[in-house]
Short mmCIF file of C-alpha atoms in Angstrom, two decimals:
data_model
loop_
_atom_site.label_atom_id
_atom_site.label_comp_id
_atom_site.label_asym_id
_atom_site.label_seq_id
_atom_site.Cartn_x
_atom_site.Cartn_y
_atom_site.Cartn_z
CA UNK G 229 0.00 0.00 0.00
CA UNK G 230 2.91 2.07 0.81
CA UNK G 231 4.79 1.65 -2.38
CA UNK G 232 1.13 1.93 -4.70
CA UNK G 233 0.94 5.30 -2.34
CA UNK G 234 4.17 6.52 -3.21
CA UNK G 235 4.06 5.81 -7.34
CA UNK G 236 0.52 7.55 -7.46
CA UNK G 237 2.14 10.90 -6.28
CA UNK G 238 5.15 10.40 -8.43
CA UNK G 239 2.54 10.01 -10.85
CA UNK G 240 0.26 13.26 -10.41
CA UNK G 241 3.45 15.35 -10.01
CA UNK G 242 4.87 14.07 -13.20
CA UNK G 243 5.56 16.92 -15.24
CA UNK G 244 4.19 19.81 -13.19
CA UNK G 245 7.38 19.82 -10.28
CA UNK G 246 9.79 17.05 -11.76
CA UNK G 247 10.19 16.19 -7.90
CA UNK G 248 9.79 12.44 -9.00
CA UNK G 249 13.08 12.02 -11.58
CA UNK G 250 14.62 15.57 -12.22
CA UNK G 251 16.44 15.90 -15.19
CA UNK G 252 17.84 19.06 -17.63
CA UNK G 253 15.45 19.88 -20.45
CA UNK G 254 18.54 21.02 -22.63
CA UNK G 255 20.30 17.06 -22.10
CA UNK G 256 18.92 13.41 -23.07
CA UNK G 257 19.68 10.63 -21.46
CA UNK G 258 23.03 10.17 -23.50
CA UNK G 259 24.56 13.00 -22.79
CA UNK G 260 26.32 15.06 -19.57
CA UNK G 261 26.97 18.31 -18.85
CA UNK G 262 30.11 18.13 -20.34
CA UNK G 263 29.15 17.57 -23.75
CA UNK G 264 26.21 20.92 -24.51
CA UNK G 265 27.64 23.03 -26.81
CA UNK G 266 27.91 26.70 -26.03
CA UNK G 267 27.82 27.84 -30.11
CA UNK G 268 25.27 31.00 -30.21
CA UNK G 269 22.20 29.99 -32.49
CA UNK G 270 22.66 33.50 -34.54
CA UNK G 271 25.65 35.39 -34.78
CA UNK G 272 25.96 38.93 -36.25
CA UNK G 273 29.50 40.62 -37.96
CA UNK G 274 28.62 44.30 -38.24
CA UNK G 275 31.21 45.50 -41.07
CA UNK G 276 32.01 49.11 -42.75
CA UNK G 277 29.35 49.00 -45.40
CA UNK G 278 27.34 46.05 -44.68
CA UNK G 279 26.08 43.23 -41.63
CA UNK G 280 26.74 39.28 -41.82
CA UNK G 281 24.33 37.45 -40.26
CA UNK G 282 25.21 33.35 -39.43
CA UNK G 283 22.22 31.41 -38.26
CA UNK G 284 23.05 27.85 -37.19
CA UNK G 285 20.06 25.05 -38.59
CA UNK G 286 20.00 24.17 -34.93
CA UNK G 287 18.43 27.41 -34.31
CA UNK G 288 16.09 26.53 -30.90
CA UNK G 289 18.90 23.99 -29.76
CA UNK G 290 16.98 21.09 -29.80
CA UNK G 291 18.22 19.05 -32.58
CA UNK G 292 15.83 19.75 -34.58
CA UNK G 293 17.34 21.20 -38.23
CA UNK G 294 15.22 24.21 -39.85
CA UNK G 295 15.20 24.82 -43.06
CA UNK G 296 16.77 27.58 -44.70
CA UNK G 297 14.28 28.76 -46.82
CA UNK G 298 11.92 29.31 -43.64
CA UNK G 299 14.88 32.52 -42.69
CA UNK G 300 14.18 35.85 -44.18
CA UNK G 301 16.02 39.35 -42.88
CA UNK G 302 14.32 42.33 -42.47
CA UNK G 303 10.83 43.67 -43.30
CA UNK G 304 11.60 43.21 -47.18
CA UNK G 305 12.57 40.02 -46.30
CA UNK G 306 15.63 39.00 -47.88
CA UNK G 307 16.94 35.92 -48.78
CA UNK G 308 19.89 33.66 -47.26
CA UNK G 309 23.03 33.25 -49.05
CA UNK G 310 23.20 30.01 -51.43
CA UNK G 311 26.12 27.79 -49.50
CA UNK G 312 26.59 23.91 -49.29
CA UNK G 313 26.94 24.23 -45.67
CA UNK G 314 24.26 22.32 -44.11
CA UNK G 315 24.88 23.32 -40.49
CA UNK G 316 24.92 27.15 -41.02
CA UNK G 317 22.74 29.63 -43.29
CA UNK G 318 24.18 33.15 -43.79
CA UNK G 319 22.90 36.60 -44.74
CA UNK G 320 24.66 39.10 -45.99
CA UNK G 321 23.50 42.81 -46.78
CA UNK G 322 24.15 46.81 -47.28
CA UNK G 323 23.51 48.30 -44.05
CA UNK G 324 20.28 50.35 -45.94
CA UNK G 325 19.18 47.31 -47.20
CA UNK G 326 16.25 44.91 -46.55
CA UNK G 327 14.47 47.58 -44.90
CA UNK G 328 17.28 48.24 -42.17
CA UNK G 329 16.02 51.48 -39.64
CA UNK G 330 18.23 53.80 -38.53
CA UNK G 331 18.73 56.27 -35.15
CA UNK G 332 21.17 58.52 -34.23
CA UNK G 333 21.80 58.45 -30.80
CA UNK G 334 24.73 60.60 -28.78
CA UNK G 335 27.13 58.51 -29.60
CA UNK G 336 26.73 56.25 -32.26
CA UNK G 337 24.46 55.41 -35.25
CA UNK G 338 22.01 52.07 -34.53
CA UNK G 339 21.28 50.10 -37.81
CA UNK G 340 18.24 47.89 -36.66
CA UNK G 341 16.32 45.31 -38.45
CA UNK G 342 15.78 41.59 -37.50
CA UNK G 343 15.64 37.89 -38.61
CA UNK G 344 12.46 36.31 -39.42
CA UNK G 345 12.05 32.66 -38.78
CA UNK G 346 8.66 31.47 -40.45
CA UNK G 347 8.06 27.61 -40.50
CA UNK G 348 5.77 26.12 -43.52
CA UNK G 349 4.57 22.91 -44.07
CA UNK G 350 7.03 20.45 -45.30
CA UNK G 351 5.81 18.30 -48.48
CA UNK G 352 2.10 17.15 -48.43
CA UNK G 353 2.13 17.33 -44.54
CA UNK G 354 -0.12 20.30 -42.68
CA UNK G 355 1.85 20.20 -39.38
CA UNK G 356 4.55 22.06 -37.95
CA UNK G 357 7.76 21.16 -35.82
CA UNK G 358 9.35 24.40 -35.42
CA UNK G 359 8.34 27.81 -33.72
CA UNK G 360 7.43 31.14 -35.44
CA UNK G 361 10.66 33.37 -34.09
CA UNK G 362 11.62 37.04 -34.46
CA UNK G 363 15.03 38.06 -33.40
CA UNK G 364 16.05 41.65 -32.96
CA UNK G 365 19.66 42.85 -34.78
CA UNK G 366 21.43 45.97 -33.51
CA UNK G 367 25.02 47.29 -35.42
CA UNK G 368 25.90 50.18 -33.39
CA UNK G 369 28.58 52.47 -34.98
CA UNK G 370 30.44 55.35 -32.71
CA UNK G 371 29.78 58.76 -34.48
CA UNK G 372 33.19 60.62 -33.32
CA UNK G 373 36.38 59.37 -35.14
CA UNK G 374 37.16 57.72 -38.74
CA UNK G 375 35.49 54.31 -39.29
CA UNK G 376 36.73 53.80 -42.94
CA UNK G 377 40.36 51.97 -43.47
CA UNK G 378 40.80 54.48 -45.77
CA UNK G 379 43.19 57.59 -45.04
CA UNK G 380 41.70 60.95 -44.15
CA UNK G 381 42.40 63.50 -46.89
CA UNK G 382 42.83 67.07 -46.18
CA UNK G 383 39.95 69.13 -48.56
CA UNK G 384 38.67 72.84 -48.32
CA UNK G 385 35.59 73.62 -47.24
CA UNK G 386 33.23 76.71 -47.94
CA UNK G 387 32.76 78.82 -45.11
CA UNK G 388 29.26 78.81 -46.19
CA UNK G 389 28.66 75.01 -46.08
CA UNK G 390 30.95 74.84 -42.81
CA UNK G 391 28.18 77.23 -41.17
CA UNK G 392 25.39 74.67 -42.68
CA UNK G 393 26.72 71.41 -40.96
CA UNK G 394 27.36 73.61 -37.58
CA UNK G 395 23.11 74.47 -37.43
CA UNK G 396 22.24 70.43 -38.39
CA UNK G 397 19.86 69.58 -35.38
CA UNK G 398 20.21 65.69 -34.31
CA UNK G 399 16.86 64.48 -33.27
CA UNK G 400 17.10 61.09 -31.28
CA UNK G 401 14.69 58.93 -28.92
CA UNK G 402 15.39 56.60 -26.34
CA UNK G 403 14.73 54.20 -23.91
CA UNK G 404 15.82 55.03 -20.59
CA UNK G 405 15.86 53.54 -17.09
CA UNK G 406 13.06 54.09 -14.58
CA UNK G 407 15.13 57.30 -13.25
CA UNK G 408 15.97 58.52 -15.84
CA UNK G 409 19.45 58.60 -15.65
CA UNK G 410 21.13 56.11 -18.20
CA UNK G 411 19.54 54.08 -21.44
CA UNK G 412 17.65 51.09 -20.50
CA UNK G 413 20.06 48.21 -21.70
CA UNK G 414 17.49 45.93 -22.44
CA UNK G 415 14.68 46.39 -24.67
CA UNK G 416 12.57 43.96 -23.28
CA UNK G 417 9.18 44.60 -21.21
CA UNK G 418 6.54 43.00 -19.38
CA UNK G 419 2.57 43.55 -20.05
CA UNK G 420 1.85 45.70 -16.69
CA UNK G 421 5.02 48.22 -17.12
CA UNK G 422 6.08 50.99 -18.49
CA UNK G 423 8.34 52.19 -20.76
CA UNK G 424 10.33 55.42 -20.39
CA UNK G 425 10.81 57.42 -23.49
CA UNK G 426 13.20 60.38 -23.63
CA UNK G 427 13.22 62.73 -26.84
CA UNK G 428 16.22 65.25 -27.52
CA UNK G 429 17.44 67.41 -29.98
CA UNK G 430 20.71 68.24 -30.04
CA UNK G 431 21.25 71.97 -31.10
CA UNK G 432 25.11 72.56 -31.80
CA UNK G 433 25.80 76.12 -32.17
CA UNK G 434 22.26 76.55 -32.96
CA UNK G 435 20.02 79.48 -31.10
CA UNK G 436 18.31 78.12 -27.90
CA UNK G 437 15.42 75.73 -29.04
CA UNK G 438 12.45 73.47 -27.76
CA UNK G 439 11.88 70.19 -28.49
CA UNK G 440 7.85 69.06 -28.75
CA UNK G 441 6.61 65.61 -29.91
CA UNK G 442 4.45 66.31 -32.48
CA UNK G 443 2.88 62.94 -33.01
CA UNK G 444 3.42 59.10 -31.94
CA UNK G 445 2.37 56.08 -33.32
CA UNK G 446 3.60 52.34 -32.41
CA UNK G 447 3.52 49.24 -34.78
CA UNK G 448 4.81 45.75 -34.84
CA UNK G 449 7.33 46.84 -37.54
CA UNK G 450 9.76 49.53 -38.14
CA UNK G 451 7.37 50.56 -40.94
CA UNK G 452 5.15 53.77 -38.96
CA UNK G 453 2.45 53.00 -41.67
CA UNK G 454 1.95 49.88 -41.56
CA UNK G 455 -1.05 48.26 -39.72
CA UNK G 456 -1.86 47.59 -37.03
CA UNK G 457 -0.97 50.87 -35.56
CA UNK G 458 -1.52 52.62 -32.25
CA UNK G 459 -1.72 56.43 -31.60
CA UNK G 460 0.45 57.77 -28.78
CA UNK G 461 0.92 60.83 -29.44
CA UNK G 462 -1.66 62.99 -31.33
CA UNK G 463 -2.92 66.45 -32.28
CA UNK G 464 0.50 68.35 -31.92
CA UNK G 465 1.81 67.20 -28.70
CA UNK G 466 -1.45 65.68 -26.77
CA UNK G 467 -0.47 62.52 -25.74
CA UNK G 468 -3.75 60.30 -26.18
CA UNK G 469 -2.89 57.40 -24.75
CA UNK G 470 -2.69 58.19 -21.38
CA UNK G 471 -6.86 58.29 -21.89
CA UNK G 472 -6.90 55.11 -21.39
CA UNK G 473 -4.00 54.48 -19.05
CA UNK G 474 -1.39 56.03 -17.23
CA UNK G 475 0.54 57.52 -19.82
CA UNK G 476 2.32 61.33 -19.07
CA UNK G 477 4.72 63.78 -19.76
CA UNK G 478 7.40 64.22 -17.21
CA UNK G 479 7.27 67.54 -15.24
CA UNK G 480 9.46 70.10 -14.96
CA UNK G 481 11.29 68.63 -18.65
CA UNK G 482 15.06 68.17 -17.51
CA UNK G 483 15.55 70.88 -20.47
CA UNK G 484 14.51 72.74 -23.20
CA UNK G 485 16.11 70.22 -25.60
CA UNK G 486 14.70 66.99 -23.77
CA UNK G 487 11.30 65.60 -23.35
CA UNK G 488 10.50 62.78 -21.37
CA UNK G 489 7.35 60.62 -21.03
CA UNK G 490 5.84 57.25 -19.99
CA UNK G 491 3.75 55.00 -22.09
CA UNK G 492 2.10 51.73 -20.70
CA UNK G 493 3.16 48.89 -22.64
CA UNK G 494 0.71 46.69 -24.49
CA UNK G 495 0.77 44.04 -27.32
CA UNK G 496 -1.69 44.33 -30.49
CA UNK G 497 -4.42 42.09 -30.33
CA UNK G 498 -4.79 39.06 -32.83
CA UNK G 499 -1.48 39.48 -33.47
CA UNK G 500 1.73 36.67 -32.59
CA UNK G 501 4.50 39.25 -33.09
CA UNK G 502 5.94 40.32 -29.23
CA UNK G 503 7.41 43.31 -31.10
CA UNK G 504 6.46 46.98 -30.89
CA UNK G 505 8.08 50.02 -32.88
CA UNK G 506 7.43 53.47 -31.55
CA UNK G 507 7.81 56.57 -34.01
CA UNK G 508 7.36 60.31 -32.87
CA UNK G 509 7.37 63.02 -34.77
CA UNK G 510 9.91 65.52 -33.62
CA UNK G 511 10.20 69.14 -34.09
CA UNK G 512 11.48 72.63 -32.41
CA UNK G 513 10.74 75.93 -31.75
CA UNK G 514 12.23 79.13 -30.48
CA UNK G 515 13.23 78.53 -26.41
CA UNK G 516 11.98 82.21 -26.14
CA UNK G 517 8.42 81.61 -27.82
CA UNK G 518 5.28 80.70 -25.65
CA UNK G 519 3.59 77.19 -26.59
CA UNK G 520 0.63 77.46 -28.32
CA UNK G 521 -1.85 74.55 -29.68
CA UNK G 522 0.66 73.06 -32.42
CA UNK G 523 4.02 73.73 -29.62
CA UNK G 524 2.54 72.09 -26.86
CA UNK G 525 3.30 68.53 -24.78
CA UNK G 526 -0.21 67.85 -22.95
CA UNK G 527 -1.18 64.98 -20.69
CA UNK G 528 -4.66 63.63 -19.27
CA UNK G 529 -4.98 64.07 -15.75
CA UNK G 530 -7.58 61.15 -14.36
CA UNK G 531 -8.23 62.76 -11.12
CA UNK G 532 -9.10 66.48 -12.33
CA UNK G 533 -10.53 64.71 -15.68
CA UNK G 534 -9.23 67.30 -17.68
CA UNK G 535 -5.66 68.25 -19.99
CA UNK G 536 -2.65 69.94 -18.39
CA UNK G 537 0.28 71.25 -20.05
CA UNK G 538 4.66 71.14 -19.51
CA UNK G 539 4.68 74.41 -19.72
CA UNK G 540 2.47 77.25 -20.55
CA UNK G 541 -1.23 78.11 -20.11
CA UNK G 542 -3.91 75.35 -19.68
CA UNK G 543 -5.81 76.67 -22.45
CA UNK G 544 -3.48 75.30 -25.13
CA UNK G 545 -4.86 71.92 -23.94
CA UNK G 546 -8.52 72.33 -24.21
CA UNK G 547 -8.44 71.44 -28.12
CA UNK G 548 -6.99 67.98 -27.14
CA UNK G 549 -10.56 66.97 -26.32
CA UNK G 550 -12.00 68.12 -30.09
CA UNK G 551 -8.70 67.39 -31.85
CA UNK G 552 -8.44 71.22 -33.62
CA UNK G 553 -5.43 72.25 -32.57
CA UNK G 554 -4.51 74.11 -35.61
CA UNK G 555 -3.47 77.46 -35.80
CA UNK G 556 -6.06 80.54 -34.62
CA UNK G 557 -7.95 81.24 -37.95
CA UNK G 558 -8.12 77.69 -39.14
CA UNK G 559 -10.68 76.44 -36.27
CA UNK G 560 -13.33 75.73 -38.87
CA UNK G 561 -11.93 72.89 -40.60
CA UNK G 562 -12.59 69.43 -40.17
CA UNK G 563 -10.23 68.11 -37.29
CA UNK G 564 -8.54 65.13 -38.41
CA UNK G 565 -9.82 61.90 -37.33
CA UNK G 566 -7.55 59.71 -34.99
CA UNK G 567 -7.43 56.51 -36.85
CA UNK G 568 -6.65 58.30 -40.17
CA UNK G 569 -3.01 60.10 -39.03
CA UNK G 570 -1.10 57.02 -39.72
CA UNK G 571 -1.76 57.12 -42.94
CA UNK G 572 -1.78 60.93 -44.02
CA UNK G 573 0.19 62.68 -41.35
CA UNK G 574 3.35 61.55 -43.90
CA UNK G 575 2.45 63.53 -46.82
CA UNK G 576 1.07 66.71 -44.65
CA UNK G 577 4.29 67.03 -42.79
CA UNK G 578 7.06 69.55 -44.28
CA UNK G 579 10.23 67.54 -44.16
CA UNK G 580 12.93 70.30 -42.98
CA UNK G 581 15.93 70.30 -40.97
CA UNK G 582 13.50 71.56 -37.73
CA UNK G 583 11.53 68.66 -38.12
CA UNK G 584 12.50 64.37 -37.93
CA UNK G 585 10.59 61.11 -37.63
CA UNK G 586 12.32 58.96 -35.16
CA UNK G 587 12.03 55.41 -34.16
CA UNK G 588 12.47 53.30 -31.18
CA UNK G 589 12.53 49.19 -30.65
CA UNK G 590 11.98 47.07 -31.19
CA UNK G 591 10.16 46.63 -27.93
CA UNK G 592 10.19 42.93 -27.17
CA UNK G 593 7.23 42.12 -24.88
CA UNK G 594 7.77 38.98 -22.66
CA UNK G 595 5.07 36.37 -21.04
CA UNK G 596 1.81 37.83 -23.09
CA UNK G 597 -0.66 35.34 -23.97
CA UNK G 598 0.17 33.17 -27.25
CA UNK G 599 3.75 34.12 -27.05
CA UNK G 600 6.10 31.64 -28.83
CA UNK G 601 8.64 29.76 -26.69
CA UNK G 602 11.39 27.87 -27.54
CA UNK G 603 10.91 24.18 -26.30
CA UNK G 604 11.96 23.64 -23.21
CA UNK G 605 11.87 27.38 -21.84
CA UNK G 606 9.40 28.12 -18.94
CA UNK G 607 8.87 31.20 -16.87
CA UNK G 608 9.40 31.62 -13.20
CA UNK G 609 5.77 32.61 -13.49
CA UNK G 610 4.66 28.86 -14.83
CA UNK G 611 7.02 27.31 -12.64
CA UNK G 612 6.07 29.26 -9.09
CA UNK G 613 2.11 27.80 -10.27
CA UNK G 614 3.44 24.75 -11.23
CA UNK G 615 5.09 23.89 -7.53
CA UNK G 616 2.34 25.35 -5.95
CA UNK G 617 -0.11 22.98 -7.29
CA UNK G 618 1.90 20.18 -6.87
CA UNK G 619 2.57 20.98 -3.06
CA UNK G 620 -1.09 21.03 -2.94
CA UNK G 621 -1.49 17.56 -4.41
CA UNK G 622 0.72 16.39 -1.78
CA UNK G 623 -1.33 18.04 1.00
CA UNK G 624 -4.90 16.74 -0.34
CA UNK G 625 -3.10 12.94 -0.54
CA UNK G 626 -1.52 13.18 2.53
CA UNK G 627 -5.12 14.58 4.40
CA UNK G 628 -6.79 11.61 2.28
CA UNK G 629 -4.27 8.89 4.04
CA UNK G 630 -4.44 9.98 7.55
CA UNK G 631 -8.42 9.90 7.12
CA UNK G 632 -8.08 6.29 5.62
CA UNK G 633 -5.48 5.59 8.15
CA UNK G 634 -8.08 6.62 11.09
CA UNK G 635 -10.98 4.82 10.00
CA UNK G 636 -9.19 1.52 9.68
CA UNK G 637 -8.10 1.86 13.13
CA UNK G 638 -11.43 2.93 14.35
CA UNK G 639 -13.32 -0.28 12.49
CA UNK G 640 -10.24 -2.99 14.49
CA UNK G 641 -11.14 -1.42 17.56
CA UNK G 642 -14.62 -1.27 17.16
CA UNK G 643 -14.58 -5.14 15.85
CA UNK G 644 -12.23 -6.28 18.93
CA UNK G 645 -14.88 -4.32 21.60
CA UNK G 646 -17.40 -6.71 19.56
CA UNK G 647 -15.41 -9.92 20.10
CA UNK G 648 -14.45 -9.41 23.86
CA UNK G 649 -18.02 -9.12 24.33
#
């Protein structure tokens, strides 16, 4: 009774808390510690003019071989290399190729794109062995010094274009720590946080300026309009989303050249990718000029249920409830509907050195529902629920023997009181 006892709890707990016969998920049953290889699934060269990208067939490290024609790279998805290697497919392209994003940041330039891992059907079969997988690729390049092999020869300039370069505002957007005070060093975010964005222009010898967000939208790709789509940021400088969230400027801005905000991160519904892209719209104006409607960085306050301003006077943010915020003689048009920016704000927009669209992510969002997994991964989320229920097995079975355990012993005594009499 003992030993059936025993095997029926190995039994229940089989597969939930592994307490029965613990093993690795990474090793069979012929192999040690000793022999897993440590070779990274994807590796990335980032050279002069161009980015290699290796991809080993073993790509979720479970023996498993993909196939190489299920790789593409970048949202223009181009194609592998032909090689006879079959334990390795490579990519190789122009760093402004495939569809590669850009952003300047203080100190370098970040060529992003990523590798697309999409599994069909092999043959007349309708089933799949592999996972859907997107992998983020960064080449970061330092902006100060000479990254070309080739010597440095001395040319004249024109005063005149000299002056030009000097007034060049860099526009850049990044992820930063909850305080603020580095980049976050991992783009990757749970459903229930929030992400810190920090906008900055960079004026040179330029005449004191102010940077406003003009507009924000988010997508699963670097593409801003491509759908689906999200609105952040709307109607020159109202941030919309914190309608329906928690979503703010910072206040007091650390400067008149940064901008800082919060965003609540989500995922797009109906969708499997984990990625999100943000884009803002970024512009300046005079440090010296009061906002007005279209210079303005306005956030929803729940508790007074009504639109306050950076900086300014609260009336700037009272057209963030119609959505026309256009200049003072224009109030009778149309105000432009919400869903509709994505797709026409591009072609209103004057493209001029006080003015640049700017893109963060990818955004990688962790443990949402129907997120792909390699197999074999689990969270410490599944596995705290996992040894919880378990323990609780254990308790109900061990409650259920004592009970059993009692009533025998009450039916002997009762039957020996019986006999004796």
């Amino acid at each position: 009774m003992e030993l059936s006892y025993g095997l029926f709890v190995c039994v229940v707990l089989w597969g939930v808390t592994e307490l029965c016969c613990p093993h690795s998920l990474w090793l069979s049953h012929r192999e040690t510690p000793h022999s897993v290889r440590s070779v990274m699934p994807v590796e990335v060269e980032c050279l002069e003019a161009h980015l290699v990208v290796t991809v080993s067939r073993d790509l979720f490290g479970t023996g498993k071989l993909i196939q190489a024609a299920d790789l593409t790279l970048g949202p223009e998805g181009c194609q592998p290399l032909v090689s006879m290697d079959t334990d390795a497919v490579r990519f190789k392209a122009g760093l402004h190729e495939c569809g590669n994003s850009v952003q300047v940041t203080d100190d370098a330039l970040v060529y992003s794109t990523f590798l697309l891992h999409d599994p069909r059907p092999v043959g007349n079969l309708s089933i799949l062995r592999t996972n859907r997988a997107e992998v983020p690729i960064e080449c970061r390049y330092p902006r100060q010094g000479n990254v070309s092999s080739q010597a440095i020869l001395p040319t004249w300039v024109p005063f005149r274009t000299t002056v030009f370069s000097e007034e060049k505002l860099v526009f850049s957007l990044r992820l930063m720590q909850e305080n603020w005070s580095t980049e976050k060093s991992s783009p990757t975010f749970y459903l229930g946080e929030a992400a810190h964005l920090q906008a900055e222009v960079h004026t040179g010898s330029h005449l004191p300026l102010q940077l406003f967000v003009d507009h924000c939208v988010a997508t699963p790709t670097p593409d801003q309009n491509s759908s689906p789509y999200h609105i952040i940021v709307d109607f020159h400088g109202c941030l919309v989303d914190g309608l329906f969230g928690s979503s703010a400027f910072q206040v007091p801005r650390p400067g008149p050249g940064t901008l800082q905000f919060t965003v609540d991160v989500f995922h797009f519904a109906n969708d499997s990718r984990n990625t999100v892209y943000i884009t803002c719209h970024l512009k300046v104006a005079p440090a010296d000029q009061a906002p007005d409607q279209l210079n303005k960085a306005c956030s929803f306050n729940k508790s007074s249920n009504r639109w306050s301003p950076v900086e300014g006077d609260a009336d700037i943010c009272k057209c963030c409830d119609t959505g026309d915020c256009n200049r003072p003689g224009y109030s009778s048009r149309q105000p432009q509907a919400v869903s509709q920016w994505p797709k026409s704000a591009s072609r209103n927009r004057r493209h001029v050195s006080e003015e640049a669209d700017v893109t963060v992510g990818p955004l990688i969002l962790l443990g949402k529902a129907g997120d792909h997994r390699v197999e074999g991964w689990t969270s410490p989320a599944h596995t705290s629920i996992a040894l919880g229920l378990g323990l609780a097995v254990v308790a109900f079975l061990t409650v259920a023997a004592l009970v059993l355990g009692l009533t025998s012993t009450y039916r002997t005594a009762s039957h020996s009181a019986t006999l004796s009499q």
